[in-house]
Coordinates of C-alpha atoms (C1' of nucleotides) in Angstrom, one line a residue:
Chain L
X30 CA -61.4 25.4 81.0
X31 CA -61.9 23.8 84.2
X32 CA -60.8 20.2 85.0
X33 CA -63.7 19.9 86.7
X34 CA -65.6 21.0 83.4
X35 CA -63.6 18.5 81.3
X36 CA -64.5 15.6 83.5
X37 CA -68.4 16.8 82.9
X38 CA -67.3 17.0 79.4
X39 CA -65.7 13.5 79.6
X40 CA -69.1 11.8 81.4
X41 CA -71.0 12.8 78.4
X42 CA -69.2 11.8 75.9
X43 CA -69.1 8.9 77.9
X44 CA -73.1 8.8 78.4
X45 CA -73.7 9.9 74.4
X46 CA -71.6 6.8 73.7
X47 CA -73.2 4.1 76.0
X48 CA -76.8 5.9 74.4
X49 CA -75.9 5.4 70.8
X50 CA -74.4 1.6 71.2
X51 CA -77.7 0.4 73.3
X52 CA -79.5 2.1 70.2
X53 CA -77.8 0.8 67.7
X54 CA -77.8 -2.8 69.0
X55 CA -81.1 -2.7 70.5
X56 CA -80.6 -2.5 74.0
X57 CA -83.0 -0.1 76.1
X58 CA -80.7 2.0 78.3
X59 CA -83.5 2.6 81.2
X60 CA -83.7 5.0 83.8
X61 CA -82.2 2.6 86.3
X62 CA -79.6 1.5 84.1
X63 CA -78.6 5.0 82.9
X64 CA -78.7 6.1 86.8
X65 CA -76.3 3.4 87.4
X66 CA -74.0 4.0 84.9
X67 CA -73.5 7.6 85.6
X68 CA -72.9 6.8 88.9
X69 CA -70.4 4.3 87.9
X70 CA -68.6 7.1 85.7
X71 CA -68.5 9.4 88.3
X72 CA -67.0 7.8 90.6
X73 CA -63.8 7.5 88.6
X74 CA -63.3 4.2 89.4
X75 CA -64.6 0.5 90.9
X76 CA -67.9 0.8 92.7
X77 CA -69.5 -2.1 95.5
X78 CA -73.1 -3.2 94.1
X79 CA -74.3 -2.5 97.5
X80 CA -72.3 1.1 97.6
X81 CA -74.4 1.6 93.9
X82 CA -77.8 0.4 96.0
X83 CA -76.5 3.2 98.9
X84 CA -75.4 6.1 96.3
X85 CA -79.1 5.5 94.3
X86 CA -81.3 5.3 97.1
X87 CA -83.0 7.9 98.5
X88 CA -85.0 8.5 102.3
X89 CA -88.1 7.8 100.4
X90 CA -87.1 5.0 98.2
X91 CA -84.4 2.5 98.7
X92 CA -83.4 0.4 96.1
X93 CA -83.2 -3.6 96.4
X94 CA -79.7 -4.9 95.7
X95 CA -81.2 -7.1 93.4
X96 CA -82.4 -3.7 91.0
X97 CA -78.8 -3.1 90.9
X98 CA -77.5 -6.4 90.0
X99 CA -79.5 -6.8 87.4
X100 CA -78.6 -3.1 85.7
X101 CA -75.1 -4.2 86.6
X102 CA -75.7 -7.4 84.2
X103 CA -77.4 -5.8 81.8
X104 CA -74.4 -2.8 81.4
X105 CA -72.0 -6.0 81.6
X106 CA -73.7 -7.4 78.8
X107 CA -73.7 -4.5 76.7
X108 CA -69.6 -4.3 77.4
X109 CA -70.1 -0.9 78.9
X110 CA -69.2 -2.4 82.3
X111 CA -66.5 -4.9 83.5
X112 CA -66.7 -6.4 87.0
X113 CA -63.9 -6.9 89.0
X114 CA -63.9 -10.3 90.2
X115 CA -60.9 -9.6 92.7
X116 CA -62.5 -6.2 94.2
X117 CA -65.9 -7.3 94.2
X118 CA -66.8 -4.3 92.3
X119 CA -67.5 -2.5 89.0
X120 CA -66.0 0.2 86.3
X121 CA -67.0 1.9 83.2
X122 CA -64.9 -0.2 80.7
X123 CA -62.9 2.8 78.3
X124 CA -62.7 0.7 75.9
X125 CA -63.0 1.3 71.9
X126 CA -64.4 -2.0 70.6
X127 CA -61.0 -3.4 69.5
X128 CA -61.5 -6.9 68.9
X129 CA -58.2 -7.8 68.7
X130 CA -57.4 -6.7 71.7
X131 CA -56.9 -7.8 75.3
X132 CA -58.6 -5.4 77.9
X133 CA -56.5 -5.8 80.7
X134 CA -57.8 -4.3 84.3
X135 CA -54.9 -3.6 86.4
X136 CA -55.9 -2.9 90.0
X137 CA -53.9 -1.8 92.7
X138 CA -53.5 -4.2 95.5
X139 CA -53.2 -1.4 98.1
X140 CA -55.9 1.3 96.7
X141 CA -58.1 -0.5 94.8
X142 CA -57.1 1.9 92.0
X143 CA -57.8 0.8 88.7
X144 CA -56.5 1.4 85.1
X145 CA -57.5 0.3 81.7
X146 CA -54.8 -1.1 79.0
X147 CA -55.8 -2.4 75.6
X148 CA -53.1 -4.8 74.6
X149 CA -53.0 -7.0 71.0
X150 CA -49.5 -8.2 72.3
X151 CA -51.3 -10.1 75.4
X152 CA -54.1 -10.9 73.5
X153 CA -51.9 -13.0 70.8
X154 CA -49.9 -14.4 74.1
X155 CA -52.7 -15.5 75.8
X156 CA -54.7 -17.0 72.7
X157 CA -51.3 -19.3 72.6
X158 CA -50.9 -20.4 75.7
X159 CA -55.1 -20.7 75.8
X160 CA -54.6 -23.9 72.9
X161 CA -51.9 -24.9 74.9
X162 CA -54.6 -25.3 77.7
X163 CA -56.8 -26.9 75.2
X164 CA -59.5 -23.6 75.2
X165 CA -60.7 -23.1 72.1
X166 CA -62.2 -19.1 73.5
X167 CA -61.3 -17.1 75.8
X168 CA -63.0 -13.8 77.2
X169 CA -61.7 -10.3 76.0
X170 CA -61.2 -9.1 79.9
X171 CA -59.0 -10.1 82.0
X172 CA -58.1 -8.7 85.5
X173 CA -54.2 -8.3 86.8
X174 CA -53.6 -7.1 90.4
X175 CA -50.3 -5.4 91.1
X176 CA -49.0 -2.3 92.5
X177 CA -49.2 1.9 90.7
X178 CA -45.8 3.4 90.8
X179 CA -46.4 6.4 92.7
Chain V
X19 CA -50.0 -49.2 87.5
X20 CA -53.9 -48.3 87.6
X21 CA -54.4 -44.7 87.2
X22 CA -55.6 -44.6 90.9
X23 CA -52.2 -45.2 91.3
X24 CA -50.6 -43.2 89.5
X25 CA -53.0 -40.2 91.0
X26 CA -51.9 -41.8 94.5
X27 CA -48.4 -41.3 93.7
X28 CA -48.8 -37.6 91.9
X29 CA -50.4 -36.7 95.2
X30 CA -47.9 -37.6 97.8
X31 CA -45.4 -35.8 95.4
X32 CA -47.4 -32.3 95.7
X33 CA -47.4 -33.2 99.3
X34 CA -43.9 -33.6 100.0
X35 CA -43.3 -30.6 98.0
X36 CA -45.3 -28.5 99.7
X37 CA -43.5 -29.9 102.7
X38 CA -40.1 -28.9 101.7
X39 CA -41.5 -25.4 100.2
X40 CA -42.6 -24.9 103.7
X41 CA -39.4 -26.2 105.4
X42 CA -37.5 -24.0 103.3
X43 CA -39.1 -21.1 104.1
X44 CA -39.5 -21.6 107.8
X45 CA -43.4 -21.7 106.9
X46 CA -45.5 -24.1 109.5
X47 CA -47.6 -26.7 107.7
X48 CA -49.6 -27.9 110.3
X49 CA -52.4 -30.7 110.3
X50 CA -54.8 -28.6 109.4
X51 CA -53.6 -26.5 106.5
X52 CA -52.4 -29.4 105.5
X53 CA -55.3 -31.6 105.7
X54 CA -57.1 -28.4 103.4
X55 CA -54.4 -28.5 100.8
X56 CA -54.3 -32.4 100.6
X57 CA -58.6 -32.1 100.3
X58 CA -57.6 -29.6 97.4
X59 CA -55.6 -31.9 95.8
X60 CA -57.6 -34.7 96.2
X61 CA -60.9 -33.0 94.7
X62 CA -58.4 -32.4 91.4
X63 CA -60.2 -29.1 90.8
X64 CA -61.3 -25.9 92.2
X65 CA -63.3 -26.1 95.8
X66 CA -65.3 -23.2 97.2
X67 CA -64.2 -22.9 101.2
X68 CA -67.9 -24.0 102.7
X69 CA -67.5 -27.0 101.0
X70 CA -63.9 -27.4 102.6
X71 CA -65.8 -26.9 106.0
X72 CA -67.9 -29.4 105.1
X73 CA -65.4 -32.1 103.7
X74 CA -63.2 -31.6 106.5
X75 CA -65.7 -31.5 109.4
X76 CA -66.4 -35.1 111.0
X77 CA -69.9 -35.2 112.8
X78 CA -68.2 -35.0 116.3
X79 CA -66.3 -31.8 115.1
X80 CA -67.5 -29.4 112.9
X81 CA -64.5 -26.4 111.8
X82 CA -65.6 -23.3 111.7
X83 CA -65.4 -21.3 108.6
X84 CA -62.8 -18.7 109.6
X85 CA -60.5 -21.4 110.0
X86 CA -59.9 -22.7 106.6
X87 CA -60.2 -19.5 105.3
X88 CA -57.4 -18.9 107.8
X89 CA -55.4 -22.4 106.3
X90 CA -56.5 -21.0 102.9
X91 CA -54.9 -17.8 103.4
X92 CA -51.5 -19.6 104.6
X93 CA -51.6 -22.1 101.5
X94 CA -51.9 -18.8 99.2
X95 CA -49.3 -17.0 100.8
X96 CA -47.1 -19.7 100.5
X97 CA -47.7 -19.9 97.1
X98 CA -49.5 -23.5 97.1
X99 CA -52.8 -22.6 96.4
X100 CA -54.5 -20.0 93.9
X101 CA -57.9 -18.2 94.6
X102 CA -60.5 -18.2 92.3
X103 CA -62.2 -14.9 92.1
X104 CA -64.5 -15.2 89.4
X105 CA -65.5 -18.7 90.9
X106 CA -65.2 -17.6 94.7
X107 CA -63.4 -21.3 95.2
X108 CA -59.7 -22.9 95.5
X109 CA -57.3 -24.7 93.6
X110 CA -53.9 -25.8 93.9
X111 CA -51.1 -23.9 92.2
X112 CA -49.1 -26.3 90.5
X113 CA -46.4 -24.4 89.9
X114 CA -42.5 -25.2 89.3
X115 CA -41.0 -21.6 90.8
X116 CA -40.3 -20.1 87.4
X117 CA -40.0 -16.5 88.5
X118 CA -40.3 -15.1 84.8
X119 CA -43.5 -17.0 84.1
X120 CA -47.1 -16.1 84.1
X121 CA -49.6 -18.5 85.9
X122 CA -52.5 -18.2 84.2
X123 CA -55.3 -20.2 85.1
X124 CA -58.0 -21.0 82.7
X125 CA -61.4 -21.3 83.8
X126 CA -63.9 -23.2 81.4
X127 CA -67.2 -20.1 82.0
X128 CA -69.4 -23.0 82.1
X129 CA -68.1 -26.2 84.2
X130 CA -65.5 -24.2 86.3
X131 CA -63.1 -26.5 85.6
X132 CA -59.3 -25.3 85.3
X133 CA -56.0 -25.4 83.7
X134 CA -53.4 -23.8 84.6
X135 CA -50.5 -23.2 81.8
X136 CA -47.2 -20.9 82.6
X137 CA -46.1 -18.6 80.0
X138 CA -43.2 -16.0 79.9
X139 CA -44.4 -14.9 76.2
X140 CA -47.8 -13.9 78.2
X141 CA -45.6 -12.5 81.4
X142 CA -43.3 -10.4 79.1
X143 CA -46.4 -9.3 77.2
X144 CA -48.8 -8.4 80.4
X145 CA -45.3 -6.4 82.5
X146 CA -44.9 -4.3 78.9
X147 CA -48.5 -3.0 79.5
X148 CA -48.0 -3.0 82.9
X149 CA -45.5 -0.1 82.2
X150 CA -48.1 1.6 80.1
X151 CA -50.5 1.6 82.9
X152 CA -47.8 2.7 85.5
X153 CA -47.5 -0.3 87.2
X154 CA -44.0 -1.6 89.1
X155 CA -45.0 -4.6 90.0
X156 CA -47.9 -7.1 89.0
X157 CA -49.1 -10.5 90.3
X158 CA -47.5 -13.7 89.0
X159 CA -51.2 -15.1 88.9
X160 CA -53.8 -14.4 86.4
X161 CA -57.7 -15.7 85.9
X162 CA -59.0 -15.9 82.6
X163 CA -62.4 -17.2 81.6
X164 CA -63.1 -19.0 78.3
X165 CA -64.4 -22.3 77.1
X166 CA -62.7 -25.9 77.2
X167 CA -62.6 -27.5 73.4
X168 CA -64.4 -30.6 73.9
Chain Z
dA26 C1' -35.6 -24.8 132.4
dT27 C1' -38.6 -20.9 132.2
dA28 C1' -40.8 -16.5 131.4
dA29 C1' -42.2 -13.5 127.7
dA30 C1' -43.6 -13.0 123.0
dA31 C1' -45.6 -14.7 118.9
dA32 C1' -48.2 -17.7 116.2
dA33 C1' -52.1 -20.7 115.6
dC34 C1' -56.6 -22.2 116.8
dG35 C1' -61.6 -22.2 118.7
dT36 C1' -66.1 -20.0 119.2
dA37 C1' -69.6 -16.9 118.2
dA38 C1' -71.5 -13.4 115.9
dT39 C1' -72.1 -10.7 111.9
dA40 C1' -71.0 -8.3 107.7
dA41 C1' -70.9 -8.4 102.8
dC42 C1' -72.3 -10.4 98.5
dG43 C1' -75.5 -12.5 95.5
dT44 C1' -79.9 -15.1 94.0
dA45 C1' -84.8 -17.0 93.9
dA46 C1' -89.6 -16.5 93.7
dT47 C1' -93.4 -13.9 92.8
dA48 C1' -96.2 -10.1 91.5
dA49 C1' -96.7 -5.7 89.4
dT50 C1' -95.7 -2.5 85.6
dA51 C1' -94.2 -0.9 81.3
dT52 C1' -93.2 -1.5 76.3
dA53 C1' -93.4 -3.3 71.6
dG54 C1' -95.7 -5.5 67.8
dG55 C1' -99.9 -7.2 65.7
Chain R
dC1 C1' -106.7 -2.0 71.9
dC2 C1' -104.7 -6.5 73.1
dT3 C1' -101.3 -9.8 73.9
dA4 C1' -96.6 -11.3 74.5
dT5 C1' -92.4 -9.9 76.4
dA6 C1' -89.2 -7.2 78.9
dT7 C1' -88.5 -4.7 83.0
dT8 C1' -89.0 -3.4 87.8
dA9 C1' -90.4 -4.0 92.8
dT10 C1' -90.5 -6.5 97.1
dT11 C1' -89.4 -10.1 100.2
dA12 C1' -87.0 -13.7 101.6
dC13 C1' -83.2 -16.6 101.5
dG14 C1' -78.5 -18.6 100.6
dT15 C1' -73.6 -18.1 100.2
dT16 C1' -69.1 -16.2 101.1
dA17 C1' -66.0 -13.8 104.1
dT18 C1' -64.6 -11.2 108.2
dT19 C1' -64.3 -9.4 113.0
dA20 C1' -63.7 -9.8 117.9
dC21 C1' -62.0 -12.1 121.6
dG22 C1' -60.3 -15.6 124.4
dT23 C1' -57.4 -20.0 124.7
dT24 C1' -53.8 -23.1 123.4
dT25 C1' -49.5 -24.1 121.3
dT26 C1' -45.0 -23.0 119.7
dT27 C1' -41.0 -20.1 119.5
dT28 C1' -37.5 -17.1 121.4
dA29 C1' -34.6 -15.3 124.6
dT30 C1' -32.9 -15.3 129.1

DNA sequence: ATAAAAAACGTAATAACGTAATAATATAGG
DNA sequence: CCTATATTATTACGTTATTACGTTTTTTAT
């Protein structure tokens, strides 16, 4: 099988899943939203808001940036979507709902490349030194720059 | 000693630090980037950079933007100041060099106020996944959103 | 001392990012 | 069907950050 046929394979899984967790919690995956999602796993990686309004618009319809932003918070909402604070941008969050865990973005400085790591280890670290700060919660994402070893 | 004082006194310490720091590293503090990072430590919390432009602009003489974004971009390569990215603002670092220590700031989702605790546990934790990922390297700063016990 | 090179700064314009306000449309529950 | 609520469209506006280019200041090397 092609890899090109295993990525398709991958975006629907990917699609089925984001489908059955709106359903089961209630959440109405639209066409807009679903639009921007796929896009979002297409691309393989951290997408502008305004590159989404660009990529979903077409000669006889353009798309208001504010359409985007408010899929964007929706998807974000839902956990399907993590925004990158550093890169201005947003990625599919891969993540199997692991409480425990710490979703850590690493992003490459140079490329902008991005990869996912669920980590309990950082999670317990951070939840320490979080009472140390007096922070009682503490969000589930967190976002590390550095650099890929290529 | 009043706590005016006392803050007084704390910030002419992070002054003359940041004076040796640059001394030491053949780094140019001049009047302005200093007059930003003394306006950062002053304000005791994060500061976006129009509102720097604003503090630091008399009525004869307003700066222009690009300018303390270029004092801002000194103070953060020097290590003196962090950059909020999920705030789009400033805030000193206060940071001992520990090489082997995260610097995590915590950012309270709803006030924007900050803390910033160092933590190898965390740094030793975050450079473990950091191998997982394929990462070499990975910043010495980290962001993490949550809410202050009050 | 002085010329050449590099760093810092000033000014103006503009790009990039995000939100507010308001009206129109669709959807779910009675 | 009808009403309440959620969603979308459109326009305008506000904030954040960068680019381009010329001038001044500081450093370096002769």
């Amino acid at each position: 099988m092609s890899t090109k046929a295993l990525r398709k394979e991958e975006e629907e899984n990917l699609l089925r899943r984001a489908d059955d967790l709106c359903r089961q919690n209630n959440l109405r995956l639209t066409p807009i939203r679903e639009r921007v999602y796929r896009e979002l796993v297409q691309s393989g990686g951290p997408v502008g808001a305004y590159d989404l309004v660009d990529r979903l618009s077409s000669e006889k319809k353009r798309l208001a940036p504010v359409t985007i932003y408010r899929a964007l918070d929706f998807l974000r909402d839902a956990g399907l979507v993590h925004r990158l604070a550093t890169q201005n941008s947003y990625v599919i969050s891969h993540g199997q709902p692991d409480v425990n865990a710490m979703k850590i973005m690493f992003v490459d400085s140079k490329t902008g490349e991005t990869i996912e790591v669920h980590s309990t280890e950082v999670a317990e670290a951070v939840k320490k030194a979080a009472e140390q700060a007096g922070f009682k919660s503490v969000s589930p994402f967190m976002e590390v720059e550095g650099e890929i070893a290529h």
